[in-house]
PDB file of C-alpha atoms in Angstrom:
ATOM      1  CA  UNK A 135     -14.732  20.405  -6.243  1.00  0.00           C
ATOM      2  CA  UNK A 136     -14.712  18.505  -9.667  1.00  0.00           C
ATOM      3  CA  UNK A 137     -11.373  17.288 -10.096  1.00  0.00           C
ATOM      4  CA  UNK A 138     -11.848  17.594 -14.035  1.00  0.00           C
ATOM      5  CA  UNK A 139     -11.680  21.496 -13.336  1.00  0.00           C
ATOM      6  CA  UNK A 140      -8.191  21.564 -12.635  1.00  0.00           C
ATOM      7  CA  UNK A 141      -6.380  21.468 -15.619  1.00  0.00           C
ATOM      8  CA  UNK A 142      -3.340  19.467 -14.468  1.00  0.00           C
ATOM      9  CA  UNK A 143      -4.695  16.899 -12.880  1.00  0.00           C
ATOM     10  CA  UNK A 144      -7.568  16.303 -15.974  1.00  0.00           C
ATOM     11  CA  UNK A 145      -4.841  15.953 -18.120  1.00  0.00           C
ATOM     12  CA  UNK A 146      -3.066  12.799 -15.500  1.00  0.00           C
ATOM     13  CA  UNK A 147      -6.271  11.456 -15.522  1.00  0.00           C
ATOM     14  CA  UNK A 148      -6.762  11.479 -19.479  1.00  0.00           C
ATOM     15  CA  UNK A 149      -3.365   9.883 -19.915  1.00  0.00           C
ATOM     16  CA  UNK A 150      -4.240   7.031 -17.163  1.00  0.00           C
ATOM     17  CA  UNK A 151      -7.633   6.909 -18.940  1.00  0.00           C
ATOM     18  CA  UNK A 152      -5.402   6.724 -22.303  1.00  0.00           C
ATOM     19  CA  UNK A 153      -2.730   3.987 -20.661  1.00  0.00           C
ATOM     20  CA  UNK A 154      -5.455   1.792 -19.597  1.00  0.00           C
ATOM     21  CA  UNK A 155      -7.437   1.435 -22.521  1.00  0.00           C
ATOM     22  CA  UNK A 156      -4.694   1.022 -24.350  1.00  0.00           C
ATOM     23  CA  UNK A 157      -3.668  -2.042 -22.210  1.00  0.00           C
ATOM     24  CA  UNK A 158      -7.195  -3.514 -22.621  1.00  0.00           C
ATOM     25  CA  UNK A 159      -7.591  -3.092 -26.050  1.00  0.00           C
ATOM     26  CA  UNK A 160      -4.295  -4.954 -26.230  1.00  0.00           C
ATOM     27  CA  UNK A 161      -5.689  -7.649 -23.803  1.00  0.00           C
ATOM     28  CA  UNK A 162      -9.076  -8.110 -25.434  1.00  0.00           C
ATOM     29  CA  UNK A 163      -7.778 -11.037 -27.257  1.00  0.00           C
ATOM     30  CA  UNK A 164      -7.064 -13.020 -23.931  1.00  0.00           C
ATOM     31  CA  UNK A 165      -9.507 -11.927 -21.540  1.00  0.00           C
ATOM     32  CA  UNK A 166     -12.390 -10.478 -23.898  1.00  0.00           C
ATOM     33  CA  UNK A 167     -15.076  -8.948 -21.993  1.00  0.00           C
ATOM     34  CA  UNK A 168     -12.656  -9.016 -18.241  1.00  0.00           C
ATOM     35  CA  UNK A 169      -9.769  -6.919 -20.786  1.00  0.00           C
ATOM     36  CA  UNK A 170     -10.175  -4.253 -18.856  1.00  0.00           C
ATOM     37  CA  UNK A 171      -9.981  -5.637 -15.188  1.00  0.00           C
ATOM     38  CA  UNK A 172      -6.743  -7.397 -16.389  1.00  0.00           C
ATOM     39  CA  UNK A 173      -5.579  -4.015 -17.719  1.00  0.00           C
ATOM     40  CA  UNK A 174      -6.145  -3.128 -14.006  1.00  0.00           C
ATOM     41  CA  UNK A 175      -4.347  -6.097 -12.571  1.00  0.00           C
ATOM     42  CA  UNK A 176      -1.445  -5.497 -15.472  1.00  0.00           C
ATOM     43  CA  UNK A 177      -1.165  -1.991 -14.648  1.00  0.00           C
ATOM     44  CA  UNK A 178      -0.471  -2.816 -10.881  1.00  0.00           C
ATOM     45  CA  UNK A 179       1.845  -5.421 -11.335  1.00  0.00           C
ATOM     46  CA  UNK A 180       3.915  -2.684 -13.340  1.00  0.00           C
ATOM     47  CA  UNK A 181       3.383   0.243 -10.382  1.00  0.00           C
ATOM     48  CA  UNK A 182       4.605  -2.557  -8.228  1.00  0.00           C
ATOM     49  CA  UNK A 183       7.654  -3.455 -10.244  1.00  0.00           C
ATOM     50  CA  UNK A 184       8.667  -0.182 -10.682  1.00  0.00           C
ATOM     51  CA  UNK A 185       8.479   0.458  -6.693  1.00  0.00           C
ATOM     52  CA  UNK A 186      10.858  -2.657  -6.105  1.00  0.00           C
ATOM     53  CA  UNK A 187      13.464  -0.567  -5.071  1.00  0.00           C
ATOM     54  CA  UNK A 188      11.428   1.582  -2.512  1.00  0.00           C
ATOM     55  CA  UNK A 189      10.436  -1.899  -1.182  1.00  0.00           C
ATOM     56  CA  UNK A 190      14.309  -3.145  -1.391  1.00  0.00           C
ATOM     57  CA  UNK A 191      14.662   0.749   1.011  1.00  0.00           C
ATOM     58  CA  UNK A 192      11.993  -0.532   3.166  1.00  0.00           C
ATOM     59  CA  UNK A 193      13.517  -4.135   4.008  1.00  0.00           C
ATOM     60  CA  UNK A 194      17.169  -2.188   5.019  1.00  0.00           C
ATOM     61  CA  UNK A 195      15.523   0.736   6.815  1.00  0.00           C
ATOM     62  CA  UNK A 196      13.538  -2.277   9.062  1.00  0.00           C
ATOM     63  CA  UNK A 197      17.310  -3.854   9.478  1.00  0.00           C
ATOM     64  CA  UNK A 198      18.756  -0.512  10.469  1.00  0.00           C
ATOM     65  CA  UNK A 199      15.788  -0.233  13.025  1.00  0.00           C
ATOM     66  CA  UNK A 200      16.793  -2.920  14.808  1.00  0.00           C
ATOM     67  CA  UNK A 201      20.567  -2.948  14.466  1.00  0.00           C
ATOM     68  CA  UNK A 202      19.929   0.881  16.064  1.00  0.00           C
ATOM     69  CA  UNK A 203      17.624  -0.321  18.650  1.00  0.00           C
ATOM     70  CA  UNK A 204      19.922  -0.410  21.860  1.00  0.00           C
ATOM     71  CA  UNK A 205      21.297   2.996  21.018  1.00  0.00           C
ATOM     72  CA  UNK A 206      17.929   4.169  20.133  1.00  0.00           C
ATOM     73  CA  UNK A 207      16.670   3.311  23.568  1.00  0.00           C
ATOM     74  CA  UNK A 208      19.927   4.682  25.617  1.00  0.00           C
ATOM     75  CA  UNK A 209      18.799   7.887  23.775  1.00  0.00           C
ATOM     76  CA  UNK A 210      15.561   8.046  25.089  1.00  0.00           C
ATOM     77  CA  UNK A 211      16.710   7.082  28.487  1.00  0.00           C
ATOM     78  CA  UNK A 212      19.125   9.545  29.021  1.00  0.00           C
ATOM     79  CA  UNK A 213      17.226  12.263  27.309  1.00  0.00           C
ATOM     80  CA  UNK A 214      13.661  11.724  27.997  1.00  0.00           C
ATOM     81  CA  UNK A 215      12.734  15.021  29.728  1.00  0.00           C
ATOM     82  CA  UNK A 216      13.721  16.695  26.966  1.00  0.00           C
ATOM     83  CA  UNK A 217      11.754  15.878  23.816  1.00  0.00           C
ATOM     84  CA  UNK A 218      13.718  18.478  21.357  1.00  0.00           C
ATOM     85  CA  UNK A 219      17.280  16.919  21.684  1.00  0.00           C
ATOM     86  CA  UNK A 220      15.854  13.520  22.018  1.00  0.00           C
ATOM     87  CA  UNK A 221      14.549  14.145  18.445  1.00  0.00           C
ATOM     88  CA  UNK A 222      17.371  16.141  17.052  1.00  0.00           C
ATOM     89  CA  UNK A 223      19.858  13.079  18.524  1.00  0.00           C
ATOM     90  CA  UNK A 224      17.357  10.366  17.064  1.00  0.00           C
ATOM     91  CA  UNK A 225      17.783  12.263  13.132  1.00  0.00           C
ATOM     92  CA  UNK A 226      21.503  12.711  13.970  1.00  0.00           C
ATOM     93  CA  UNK A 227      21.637   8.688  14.561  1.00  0.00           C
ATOM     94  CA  UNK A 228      20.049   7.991  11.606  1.00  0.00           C
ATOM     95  CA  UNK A 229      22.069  10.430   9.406  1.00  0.00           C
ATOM     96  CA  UNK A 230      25.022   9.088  11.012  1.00  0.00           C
ATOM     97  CA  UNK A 231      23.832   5.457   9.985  1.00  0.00           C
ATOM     98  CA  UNK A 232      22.844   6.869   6.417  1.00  0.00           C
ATOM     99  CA  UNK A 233      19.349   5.239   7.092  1.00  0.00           C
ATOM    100  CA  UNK A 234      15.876   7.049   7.289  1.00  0.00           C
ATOM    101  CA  UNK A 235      13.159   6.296   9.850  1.00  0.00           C
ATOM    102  CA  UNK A 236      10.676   7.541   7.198  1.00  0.00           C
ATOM    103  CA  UNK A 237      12.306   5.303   4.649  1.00  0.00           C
ATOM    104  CA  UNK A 238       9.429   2.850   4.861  1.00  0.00           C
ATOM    105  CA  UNK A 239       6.741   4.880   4.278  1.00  0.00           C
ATOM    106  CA  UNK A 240       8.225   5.826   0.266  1.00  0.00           C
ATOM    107  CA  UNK A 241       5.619   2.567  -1.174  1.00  0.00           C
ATOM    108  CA  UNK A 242       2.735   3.755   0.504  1.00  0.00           C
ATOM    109  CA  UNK A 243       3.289   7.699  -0.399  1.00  0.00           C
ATOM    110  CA  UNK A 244       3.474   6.936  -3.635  1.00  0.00           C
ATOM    111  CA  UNK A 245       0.707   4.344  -4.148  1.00  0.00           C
ATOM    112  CA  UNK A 246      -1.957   6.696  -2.597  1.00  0.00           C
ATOM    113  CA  UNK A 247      -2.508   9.108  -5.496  1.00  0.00           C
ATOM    114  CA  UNK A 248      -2.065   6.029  -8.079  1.00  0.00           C
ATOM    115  CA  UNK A 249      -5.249   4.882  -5.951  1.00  0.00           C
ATOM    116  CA  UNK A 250      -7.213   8.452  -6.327  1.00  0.00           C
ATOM    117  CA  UNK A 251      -6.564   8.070 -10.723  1.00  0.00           C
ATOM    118  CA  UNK A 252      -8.067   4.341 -10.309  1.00  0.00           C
ATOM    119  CA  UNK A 253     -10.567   5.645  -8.536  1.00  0.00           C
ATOM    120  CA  UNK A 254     -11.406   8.532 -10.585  1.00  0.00           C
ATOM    121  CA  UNK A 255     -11.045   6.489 -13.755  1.00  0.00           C
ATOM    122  CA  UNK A 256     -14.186   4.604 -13.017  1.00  0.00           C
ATOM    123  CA  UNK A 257     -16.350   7.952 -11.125  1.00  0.00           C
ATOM    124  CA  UNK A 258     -16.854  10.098 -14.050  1.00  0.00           C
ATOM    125  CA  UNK A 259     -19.001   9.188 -16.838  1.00  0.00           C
ATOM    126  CA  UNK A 260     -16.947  11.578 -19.333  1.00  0.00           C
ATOM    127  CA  UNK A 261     -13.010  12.304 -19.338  1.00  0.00           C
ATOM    128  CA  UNK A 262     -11.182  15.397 -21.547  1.00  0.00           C
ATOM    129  CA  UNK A 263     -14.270  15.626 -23.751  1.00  0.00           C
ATOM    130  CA  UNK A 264     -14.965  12.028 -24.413  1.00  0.00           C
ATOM    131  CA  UNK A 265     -17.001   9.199 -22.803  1.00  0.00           C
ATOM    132  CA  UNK A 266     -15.711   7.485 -20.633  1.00  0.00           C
ATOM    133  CA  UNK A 267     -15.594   4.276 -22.061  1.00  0.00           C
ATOM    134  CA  UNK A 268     -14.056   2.526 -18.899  1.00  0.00           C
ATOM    135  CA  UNK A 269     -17.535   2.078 -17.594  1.00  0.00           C
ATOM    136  CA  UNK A 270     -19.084  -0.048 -19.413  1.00  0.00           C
ATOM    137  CA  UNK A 271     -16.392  -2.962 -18.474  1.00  0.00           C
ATOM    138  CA  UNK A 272     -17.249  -5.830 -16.025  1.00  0.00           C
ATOM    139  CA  UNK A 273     -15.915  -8.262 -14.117  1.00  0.00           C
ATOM    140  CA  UNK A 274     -18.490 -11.318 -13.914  1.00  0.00           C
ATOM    141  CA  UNK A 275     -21.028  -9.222 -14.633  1.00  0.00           C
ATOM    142  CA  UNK A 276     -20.184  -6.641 -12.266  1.00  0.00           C
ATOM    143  CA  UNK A 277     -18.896  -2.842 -13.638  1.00  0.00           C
ATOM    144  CA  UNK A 278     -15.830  -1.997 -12.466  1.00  0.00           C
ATOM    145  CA  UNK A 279     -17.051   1.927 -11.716  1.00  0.00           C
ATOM    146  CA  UNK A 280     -19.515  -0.287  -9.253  1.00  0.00           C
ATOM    147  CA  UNK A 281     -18.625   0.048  -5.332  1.00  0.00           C
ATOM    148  CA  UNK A 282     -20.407  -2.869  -2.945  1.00  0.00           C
ATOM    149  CA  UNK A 283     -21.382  -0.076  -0.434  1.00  0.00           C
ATOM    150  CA  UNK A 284     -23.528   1.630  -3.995  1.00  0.00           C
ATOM    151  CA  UNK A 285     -24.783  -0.994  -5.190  1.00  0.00           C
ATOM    152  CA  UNK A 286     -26.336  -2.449  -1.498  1.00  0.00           C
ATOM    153  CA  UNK A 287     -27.527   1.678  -1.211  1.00  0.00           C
ATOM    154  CA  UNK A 288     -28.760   1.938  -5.027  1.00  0.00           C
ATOM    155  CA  UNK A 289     -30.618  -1.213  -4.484  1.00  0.00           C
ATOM    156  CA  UNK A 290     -28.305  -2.787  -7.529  1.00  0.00           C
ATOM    157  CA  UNK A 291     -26.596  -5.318  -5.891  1.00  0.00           C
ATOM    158  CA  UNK A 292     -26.281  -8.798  -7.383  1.00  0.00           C
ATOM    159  CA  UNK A 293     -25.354 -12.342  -6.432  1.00  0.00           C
ATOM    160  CA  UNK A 294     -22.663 -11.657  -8.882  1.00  0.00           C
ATOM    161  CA  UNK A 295     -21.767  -8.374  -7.045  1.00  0.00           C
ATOM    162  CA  UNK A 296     -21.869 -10.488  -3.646  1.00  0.00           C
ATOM    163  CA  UNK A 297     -19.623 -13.420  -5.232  1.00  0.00           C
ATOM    164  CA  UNK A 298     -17.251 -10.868  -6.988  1.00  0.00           C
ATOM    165  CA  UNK A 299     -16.887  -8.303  -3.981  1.00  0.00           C
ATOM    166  CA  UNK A 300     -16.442 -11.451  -1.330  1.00  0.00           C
ATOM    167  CA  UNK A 301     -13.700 -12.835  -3.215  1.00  0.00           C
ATOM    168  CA  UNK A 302     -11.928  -9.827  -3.142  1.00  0.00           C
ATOM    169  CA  UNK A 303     -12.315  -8.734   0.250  1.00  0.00           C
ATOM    170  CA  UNK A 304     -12.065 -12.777   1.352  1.00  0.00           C
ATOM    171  CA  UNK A 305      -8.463 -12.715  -0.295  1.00  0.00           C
ATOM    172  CA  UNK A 306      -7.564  -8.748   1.143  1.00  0.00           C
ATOM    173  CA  UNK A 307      -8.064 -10.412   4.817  1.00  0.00           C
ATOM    174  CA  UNK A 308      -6.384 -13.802   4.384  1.00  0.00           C
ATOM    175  CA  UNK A 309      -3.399 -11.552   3.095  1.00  0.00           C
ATOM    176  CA  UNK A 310      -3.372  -8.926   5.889  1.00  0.00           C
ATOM    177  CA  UNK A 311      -3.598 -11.966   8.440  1.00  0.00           C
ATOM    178  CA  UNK A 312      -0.779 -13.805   6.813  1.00  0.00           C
ATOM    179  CA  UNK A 313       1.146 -10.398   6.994  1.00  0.00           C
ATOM    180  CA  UNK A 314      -0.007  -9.917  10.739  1.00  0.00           C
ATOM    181  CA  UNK A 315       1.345 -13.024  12.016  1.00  0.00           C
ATOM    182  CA  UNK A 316       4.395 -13.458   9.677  1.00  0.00           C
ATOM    183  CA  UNK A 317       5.757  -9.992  10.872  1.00  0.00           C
ATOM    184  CA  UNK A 318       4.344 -10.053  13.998  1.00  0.00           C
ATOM    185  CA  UNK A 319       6.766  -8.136  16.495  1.00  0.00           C
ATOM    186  CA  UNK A 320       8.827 -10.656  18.478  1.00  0.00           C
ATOM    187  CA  UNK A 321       9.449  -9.859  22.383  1.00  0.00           C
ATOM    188  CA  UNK A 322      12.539  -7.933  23.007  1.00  0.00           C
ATOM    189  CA  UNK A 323      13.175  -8.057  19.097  1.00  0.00           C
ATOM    190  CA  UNK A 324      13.643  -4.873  16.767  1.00  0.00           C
ATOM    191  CA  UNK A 325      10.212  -3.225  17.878  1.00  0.00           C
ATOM    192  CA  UNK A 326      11.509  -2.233  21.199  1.00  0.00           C
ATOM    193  CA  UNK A 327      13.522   0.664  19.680  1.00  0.00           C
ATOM    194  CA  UNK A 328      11.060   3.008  21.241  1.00  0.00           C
ATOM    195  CA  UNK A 329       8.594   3.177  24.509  1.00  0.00           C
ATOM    196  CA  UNK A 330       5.138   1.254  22.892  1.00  0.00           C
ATOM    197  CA  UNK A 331       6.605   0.802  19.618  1.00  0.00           C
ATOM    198  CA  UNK A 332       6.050  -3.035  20.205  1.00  0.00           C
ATOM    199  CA  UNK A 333       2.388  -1.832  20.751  1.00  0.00           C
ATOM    200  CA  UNK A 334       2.615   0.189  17.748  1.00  0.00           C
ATOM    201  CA  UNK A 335       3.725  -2.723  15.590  1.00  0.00           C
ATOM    202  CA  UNK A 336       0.856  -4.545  16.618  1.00  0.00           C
ATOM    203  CA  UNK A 337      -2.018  -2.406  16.410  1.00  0.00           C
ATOM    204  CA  UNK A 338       0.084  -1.608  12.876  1.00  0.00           C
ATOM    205  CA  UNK A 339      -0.395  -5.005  12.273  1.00  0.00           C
ATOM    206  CA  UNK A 340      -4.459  -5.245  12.797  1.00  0.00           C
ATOM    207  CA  UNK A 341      -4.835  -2.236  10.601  1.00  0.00           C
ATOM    208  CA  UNK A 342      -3.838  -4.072   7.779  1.00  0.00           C
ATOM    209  CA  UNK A 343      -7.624  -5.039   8.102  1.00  0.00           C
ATOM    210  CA  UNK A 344      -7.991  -1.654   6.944  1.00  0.00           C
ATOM    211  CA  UNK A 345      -7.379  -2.250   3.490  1.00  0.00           C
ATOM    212  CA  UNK A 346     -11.070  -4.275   3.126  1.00  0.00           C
ATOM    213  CA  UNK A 347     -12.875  -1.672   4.520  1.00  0.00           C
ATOM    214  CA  UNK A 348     -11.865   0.558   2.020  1.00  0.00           C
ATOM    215  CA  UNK A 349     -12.109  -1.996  -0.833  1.00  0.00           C
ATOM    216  CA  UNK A 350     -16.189  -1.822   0.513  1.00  0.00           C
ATOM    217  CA  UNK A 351     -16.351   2.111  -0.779  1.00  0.00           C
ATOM    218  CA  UNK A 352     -14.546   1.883  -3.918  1.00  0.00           C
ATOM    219  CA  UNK A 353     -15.455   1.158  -7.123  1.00  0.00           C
ATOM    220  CA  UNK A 354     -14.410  -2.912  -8.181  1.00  0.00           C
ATOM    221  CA  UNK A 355     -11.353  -1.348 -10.295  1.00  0.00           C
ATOM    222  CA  UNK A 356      -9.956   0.537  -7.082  1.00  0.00           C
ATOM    223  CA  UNK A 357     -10.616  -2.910  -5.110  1.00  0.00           C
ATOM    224  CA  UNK A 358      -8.836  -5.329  -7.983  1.00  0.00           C
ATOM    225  CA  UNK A 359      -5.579  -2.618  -7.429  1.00  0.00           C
ATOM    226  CA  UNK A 360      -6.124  -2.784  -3.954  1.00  0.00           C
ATOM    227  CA  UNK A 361      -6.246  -6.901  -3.800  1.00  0.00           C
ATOM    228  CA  UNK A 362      -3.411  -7.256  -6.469  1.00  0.00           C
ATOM    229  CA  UNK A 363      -1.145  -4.471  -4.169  1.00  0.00           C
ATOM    230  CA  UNK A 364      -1.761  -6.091  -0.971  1.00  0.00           C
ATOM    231  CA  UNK A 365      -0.846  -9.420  -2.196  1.00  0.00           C
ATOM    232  CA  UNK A 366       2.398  -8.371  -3.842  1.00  0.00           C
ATOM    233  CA  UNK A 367       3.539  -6.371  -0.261  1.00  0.00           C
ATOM    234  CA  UNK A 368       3.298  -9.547   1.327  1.00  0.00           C
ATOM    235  CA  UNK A 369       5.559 -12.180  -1.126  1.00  0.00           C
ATOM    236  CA  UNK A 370       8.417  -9.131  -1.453  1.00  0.00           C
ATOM    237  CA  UNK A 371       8.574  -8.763   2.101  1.00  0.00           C
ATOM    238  CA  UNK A 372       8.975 -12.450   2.841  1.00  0.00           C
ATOM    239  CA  UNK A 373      11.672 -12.117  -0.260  1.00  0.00           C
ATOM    240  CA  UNK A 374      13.467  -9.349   1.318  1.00  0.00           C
ATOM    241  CA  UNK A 375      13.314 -10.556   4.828  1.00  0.00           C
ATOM    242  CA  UNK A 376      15.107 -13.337   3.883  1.00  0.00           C
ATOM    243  CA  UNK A 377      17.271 -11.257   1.754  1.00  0.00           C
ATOM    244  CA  UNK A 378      17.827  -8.798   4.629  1.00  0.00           C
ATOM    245  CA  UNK A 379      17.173 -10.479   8.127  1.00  0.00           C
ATOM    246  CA  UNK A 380      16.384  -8.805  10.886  1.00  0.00           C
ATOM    247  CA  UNK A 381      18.157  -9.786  13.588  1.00  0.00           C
ATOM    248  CA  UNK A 382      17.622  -7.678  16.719  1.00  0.00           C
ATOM    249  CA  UNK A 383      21.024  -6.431  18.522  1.00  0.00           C
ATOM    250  CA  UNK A 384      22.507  -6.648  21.328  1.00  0.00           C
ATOM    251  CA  UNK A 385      21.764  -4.094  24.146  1.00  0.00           C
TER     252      UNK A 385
END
């Protein structure tokens, strides 16, 4: 299905298209012929900025996780042949508490269609009527409409493609390692508040890796959001872990 065929989502992606060239065109100045993979990078940095306070919900719903943990876990003990109350006590905890277990998951909800416009910015040649001129913009001589998988499968790819795409995907996986081992789930810490959830947290932590492998399939303007996001996550959770410890409690 061509996304352009539904009328209200061609007219989100004419006013991103709209947004974005307006930031370059404002940025051509400083960056000249890269204006519009800054637009890309400023246009993050605002998403980002904007979702401080879903990030700010994320740090205190991680402290309420583990100041819950021992009562969590008495739950499950005393009711874990029956699944249905064990859940309807677990949402009754956290109600009680005025805390969410789904309150970390608000950054990532809302980043994934932001994603889908980048994406689609830089896939279709023409947008409302008009060329797109989005396409034509490069990064070190790279488009930014240009994925690494396409260009190895069009036969397209460059040194500058390899250089440009490496960085990116180089700096995607020193980030996620940083994050894996900086929030790495301690032994009897918060992670126990559920059987496996300190197996959870880990393999939670490897898929971090996940964010290169998409980088690979998406255009360079996707990846650039994708590299910019990844890196921000990481310095506002170090910020709001120190702003809101977590400090596992007492069973």
């Amino acid at each position: 299905m061509d996304l352009l065929s539904f009328p209200p989502l061609a007219a989100v992606l004419d006013a991103a298209y709209t947004l974005l060239m307006g930031l370059a065109d404002l940025l051509q100045p400083l960056a000249g012929s890269a204006s519009a993979a800054l637009a890309v990078i400023v246009l993050t940095l605002l998403v980002r900025t904007i979702l401080i306070p879903a990030g700010i919900a994320q740090a205190r719903a991680e402290q309420a996780r583990a100041r819950l943990a021992p009562k969590l876990q008495a739950l499950q003990r005393r009711y874990k042949n029956d699944r249905e109350r064990m859940s309807r006590e677990t949402m009754k905890l956290y109600a009680d508490e005025k805390s969410s277990p789904l309150a970390g998951c608000v950054p990532v909800l809302i980043q994934a269609p932001i994603v889908g416009v980048v994406y689609a910015l830089f896939l279709y040649p023409v947008i409302a009527g008009h060329t797109n001129a989005l396409l034509e913009d490069q990064l070190l001589g790279v488009p930014l409409g240009a994925s690494l998988v396409g260009t190895i499968a069009g036969g397209t790819a460059t040194a500058s493609t390899a250089l440009v795409f490496g960085i990116l995907l180089l700096a995607i996986v020193v980030v996620a390692e940083v994050t894996r081992r900086v929030f790495r789930p301690v032994d009897g810490g918060a992670t126990d508040a559920a059987p496996g959830a300190e197996t959870v947290a880990r393999m939670a932590g490897f898929l971090q890796f996940g964010t290169a492998v998409v980088a690979i399939f998406v255009p360079l303007a996707a990846a650039l959001y994708l590299v910019v996001t990844v890196a921000w996550t990481l310095v506002q959770r170090i910020v709001l872990r120190r702003r809101f410890p977590v400090v596992p409690a007492d069973g």
